[in-house]
mmCIF file of C-alpha atoms in Angstrom:
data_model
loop_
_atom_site.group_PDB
_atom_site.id
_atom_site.type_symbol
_atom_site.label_atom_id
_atom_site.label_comp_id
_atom_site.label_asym_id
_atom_site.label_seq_id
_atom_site.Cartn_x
_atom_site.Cartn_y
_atom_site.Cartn_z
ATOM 1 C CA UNK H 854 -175.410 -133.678 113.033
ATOM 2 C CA UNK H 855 -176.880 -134.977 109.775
ATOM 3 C CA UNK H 856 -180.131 -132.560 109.991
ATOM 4 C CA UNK H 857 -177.400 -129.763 110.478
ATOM 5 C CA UNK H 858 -175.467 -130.603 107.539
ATOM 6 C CA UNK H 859 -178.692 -130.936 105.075
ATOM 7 C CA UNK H 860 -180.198 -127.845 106.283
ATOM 8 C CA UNK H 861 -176.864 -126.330 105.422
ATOM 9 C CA UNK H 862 -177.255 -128.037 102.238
ATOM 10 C CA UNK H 863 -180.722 -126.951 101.659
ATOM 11 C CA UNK H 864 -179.644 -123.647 102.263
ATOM 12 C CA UNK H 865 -176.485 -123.541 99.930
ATOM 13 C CA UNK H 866 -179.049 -124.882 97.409
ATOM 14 C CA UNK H 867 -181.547 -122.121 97.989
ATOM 15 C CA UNK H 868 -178.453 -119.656 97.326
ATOM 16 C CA UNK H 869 -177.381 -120.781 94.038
ATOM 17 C CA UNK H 870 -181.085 -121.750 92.797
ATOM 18 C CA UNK H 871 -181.773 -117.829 93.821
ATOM 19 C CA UNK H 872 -178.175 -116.425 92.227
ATOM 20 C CA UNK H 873 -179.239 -118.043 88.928
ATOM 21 C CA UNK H 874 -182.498 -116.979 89.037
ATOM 22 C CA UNK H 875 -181.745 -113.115 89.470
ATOM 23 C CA UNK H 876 -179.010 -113.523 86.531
ATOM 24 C CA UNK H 877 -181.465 -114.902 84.011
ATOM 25 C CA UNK H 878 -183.715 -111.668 84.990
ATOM 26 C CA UNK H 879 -180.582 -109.042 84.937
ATOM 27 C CA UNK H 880 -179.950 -110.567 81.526
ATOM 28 C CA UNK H 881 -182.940 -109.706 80.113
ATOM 29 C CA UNK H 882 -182.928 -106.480 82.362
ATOM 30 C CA UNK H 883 -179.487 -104.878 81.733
ATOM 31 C CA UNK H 884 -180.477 -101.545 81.988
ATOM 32 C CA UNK H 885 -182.838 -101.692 84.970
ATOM 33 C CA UNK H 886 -183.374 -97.889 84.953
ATOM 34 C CA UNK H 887 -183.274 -95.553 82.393
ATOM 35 C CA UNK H 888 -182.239 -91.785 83.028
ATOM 36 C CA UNK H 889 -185.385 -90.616 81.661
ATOM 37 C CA UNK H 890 -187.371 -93.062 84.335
ATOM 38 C CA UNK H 891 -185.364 -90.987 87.139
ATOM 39 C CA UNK H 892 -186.229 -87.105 88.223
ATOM 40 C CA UNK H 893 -184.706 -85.605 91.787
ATOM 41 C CA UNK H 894 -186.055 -83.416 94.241
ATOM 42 C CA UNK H 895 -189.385 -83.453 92.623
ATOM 43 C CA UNK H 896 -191.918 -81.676 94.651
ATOM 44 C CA UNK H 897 -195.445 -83.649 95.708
ATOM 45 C CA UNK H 898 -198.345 -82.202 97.827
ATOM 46 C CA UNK H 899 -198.859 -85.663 98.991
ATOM 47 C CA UNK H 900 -198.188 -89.570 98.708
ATOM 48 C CA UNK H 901 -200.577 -89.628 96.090
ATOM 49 C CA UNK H 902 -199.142 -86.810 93.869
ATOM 50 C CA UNK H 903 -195.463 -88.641 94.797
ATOM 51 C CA UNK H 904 -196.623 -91.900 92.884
ATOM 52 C CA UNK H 905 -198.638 -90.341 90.072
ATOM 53 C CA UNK H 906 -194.864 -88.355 89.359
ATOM 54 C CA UNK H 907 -193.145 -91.232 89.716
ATOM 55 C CA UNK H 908 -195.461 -93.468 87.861
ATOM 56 C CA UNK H 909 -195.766 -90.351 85.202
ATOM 57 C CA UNK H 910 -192.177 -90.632 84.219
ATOM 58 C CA UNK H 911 -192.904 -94.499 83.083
ATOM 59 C CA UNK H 912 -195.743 -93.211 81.102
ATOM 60 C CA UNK H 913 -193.631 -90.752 79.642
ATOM 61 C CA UNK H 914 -191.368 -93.848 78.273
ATOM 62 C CA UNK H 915 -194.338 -95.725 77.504
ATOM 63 C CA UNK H 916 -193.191 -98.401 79.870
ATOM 64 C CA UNK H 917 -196.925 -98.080 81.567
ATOM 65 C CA UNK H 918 -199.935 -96.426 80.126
ATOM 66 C CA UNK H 919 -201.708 -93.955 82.791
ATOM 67 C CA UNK H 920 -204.202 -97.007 83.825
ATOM 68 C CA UNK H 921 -200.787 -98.749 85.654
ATOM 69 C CA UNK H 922 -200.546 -95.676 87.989
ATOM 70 C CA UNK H 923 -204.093 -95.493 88.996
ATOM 71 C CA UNK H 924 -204.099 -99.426 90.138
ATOM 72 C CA UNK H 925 -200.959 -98.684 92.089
ATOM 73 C CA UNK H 926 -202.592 -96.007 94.091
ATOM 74 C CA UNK H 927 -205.773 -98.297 94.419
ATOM 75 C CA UNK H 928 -203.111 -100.845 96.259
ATOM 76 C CA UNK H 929 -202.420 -98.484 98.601
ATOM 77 C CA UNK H 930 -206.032 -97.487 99.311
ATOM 78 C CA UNK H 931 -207.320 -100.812 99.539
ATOM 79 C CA UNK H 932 -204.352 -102.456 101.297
ATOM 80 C CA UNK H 933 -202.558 -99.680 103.201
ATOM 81 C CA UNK H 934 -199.375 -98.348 102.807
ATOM 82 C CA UNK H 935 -197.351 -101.706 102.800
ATOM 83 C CA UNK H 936 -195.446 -99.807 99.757
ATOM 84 C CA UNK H 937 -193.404 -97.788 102.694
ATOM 85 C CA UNK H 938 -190.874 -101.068 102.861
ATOM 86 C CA UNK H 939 -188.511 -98.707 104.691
ATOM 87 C CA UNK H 940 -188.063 -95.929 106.262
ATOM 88 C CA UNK H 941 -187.961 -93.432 103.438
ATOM 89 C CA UNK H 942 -189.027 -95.353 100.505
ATOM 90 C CA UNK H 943 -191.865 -96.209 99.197
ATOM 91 C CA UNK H 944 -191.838 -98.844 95.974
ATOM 92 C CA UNK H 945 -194.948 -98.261 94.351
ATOM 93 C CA UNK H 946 -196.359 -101.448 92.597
ATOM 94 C CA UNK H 947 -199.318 -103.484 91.604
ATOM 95 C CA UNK H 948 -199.610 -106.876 89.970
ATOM 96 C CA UNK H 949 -198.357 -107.445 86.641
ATOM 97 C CA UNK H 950 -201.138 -105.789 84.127
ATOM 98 C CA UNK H 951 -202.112 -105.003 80.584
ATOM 99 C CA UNK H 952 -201.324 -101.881 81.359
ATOM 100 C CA UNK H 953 -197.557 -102.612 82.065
ATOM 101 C CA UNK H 954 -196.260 -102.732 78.220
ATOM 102 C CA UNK H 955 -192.466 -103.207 79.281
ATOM 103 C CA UNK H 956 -190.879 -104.151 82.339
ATOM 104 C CA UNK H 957 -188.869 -101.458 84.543
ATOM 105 C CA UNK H 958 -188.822 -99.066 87.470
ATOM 106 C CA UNK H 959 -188.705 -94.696 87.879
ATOM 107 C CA UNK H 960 -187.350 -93.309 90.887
ATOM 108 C CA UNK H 961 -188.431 -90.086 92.417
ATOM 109 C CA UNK H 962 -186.656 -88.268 95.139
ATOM 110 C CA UNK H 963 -188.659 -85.741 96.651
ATOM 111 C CA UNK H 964 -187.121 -81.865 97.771
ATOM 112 C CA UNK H 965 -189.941 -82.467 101.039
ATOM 113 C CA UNK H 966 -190.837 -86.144 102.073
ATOM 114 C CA UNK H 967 -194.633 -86.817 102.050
ATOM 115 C CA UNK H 968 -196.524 -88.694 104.119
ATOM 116 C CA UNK H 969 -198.445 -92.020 104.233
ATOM 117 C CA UNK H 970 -199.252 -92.382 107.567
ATOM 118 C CA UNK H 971 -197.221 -95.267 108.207
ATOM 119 C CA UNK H 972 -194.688 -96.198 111.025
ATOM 120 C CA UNK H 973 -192.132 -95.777 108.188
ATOM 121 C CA UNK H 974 -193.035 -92.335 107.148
ATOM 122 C CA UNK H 975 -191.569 -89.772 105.994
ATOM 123 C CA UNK H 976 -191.078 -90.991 102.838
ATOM 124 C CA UNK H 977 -188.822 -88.953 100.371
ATOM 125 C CA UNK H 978 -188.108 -91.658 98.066
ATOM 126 C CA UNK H 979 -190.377 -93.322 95.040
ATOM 127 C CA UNK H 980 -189.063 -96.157 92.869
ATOM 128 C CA UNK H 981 -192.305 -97.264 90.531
ATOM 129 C CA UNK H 982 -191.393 -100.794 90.010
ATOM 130 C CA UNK H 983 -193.739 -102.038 86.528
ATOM 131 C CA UNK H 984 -193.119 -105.782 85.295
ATOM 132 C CA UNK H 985 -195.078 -107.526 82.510
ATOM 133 C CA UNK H 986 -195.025 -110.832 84.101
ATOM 134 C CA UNK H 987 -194.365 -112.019 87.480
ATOM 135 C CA UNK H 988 -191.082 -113.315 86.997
ATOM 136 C CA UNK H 989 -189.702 -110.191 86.190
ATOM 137 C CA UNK H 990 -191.803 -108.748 89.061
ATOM 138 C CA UNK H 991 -190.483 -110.954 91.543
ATOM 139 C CA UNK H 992 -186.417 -110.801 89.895
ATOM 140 C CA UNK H 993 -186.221 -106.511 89.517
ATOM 141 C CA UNK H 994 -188.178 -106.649 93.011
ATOM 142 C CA UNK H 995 -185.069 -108.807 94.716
ATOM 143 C CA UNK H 996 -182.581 -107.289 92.672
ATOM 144 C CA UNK H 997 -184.234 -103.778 94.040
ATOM 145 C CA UNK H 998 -183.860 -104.938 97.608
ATOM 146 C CA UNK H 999 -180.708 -106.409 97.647
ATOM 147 C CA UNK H 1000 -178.973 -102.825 96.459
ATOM 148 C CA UNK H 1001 -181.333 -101.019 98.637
ATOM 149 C CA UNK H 1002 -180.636 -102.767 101.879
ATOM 150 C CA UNK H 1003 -177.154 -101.041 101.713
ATOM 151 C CA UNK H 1004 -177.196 -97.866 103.927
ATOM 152 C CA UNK H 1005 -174.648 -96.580 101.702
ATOM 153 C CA UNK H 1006 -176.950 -96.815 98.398
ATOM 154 C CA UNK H 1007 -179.669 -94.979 100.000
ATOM 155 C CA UNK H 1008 -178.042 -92.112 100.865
ATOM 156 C CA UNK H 1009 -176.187 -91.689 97.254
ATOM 157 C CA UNK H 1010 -179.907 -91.995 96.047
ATOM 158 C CA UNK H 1011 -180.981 -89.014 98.323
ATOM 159 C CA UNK H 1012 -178.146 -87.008 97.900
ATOM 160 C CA UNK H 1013 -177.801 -87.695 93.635
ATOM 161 C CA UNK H 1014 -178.281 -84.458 91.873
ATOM 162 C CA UNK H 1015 -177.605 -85.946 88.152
ATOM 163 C CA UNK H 1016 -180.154 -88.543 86.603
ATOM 164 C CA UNK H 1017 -177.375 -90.118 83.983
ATOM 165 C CA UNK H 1018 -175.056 -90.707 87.336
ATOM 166 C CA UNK H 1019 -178.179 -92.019 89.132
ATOM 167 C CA UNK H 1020 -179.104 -94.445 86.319
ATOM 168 C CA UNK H 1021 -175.307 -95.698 86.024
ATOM 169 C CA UNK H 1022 -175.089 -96.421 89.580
ATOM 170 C CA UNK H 1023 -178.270 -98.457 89.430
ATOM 171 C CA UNK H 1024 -177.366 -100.464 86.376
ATOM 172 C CA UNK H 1025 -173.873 -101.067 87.453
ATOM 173 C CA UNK H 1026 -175.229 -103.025 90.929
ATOM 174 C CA UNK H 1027 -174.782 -106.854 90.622
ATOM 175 C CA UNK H 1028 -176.391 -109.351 92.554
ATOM 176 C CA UNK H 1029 -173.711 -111.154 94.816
#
């Protein structure tokens, strides 16, 4: 009974420690995504075309310089297409990097899904997550999954027409 009651504990702990955490990052992240960072039914000849436009639109911002996307695609060819977290989606990213000069994310929806030859394919979604240290990395990545596990959220992304209404529904999301 007592092992039950500190795993509990242990667990409650974990919570809070976690809830904290992600609130110290959304506080210096309150805008997570910009409207610029955020173009719909893009069109991409392949999953390498899909993550230079979505890493483009960073550049565009100057949240990344063009050296950013080219070590995100270098991931994927080195370490497969472990990017494709579900089916759908792909979250482009690479280690934090002098070429990341501001932490944020772009999402890309695509008007044809590509292909990465994954068990998760087709993928019609790109969110190019950039961080400038891995604290950030590792709070905008769990703040990213806990809004995307939500069947709900992923089909407002796919079916969004309007960047500004994208970008408000992001930004409004709190961690619970």
């Amino acid at each position: 009974m007592l092992t039950l009651h500190c795993n509990i504990v242990i667990i409650s702990v974990y919570r809070i420690l976690k809830l904290n955490f992600l609130k110290e990052v959304i506080k210096i992240n309150n805008n997570i995504i910009l409207s610029e960072n955020i173009k719909l039914k893009a069109t991409a000849k392949d999953w390498v075309e899909s993550m230079r436009l979505s890493g483009q639109l960073l550049v565009n911002s100057n949240y990344i310089t063009k050296g950013y996307i080219d070590l995100t695609i270098k991931t994927v060819e080195e370490y497969g297409p472990y990017i494709v977290i579900i089916p759908g989606l792909a979250l482009s990213h690479s280690r934090p990097d002098v070429s990341v000069l501001k932490t944020g994310i772009s999402l890309l929806t695509l008007s044809e899904p590509v292909h990465f030859n994954c068990e998760n394919d087709p993928v019609d979604i790109v969110i190019t997550l950039a961080a400038v240290n891995d604290t950030d990395h590792l709070g905008l990545l769990a703040k990213l999954c806990d809004y995307l596990s939500e069947e709900e959220n992923l089909n407002f992304i796919r079916n969004c027409l309007d960047p500004k209404e994208m970008a408000e529904e992001l930004n409004k999301f709190q961690v619970e």
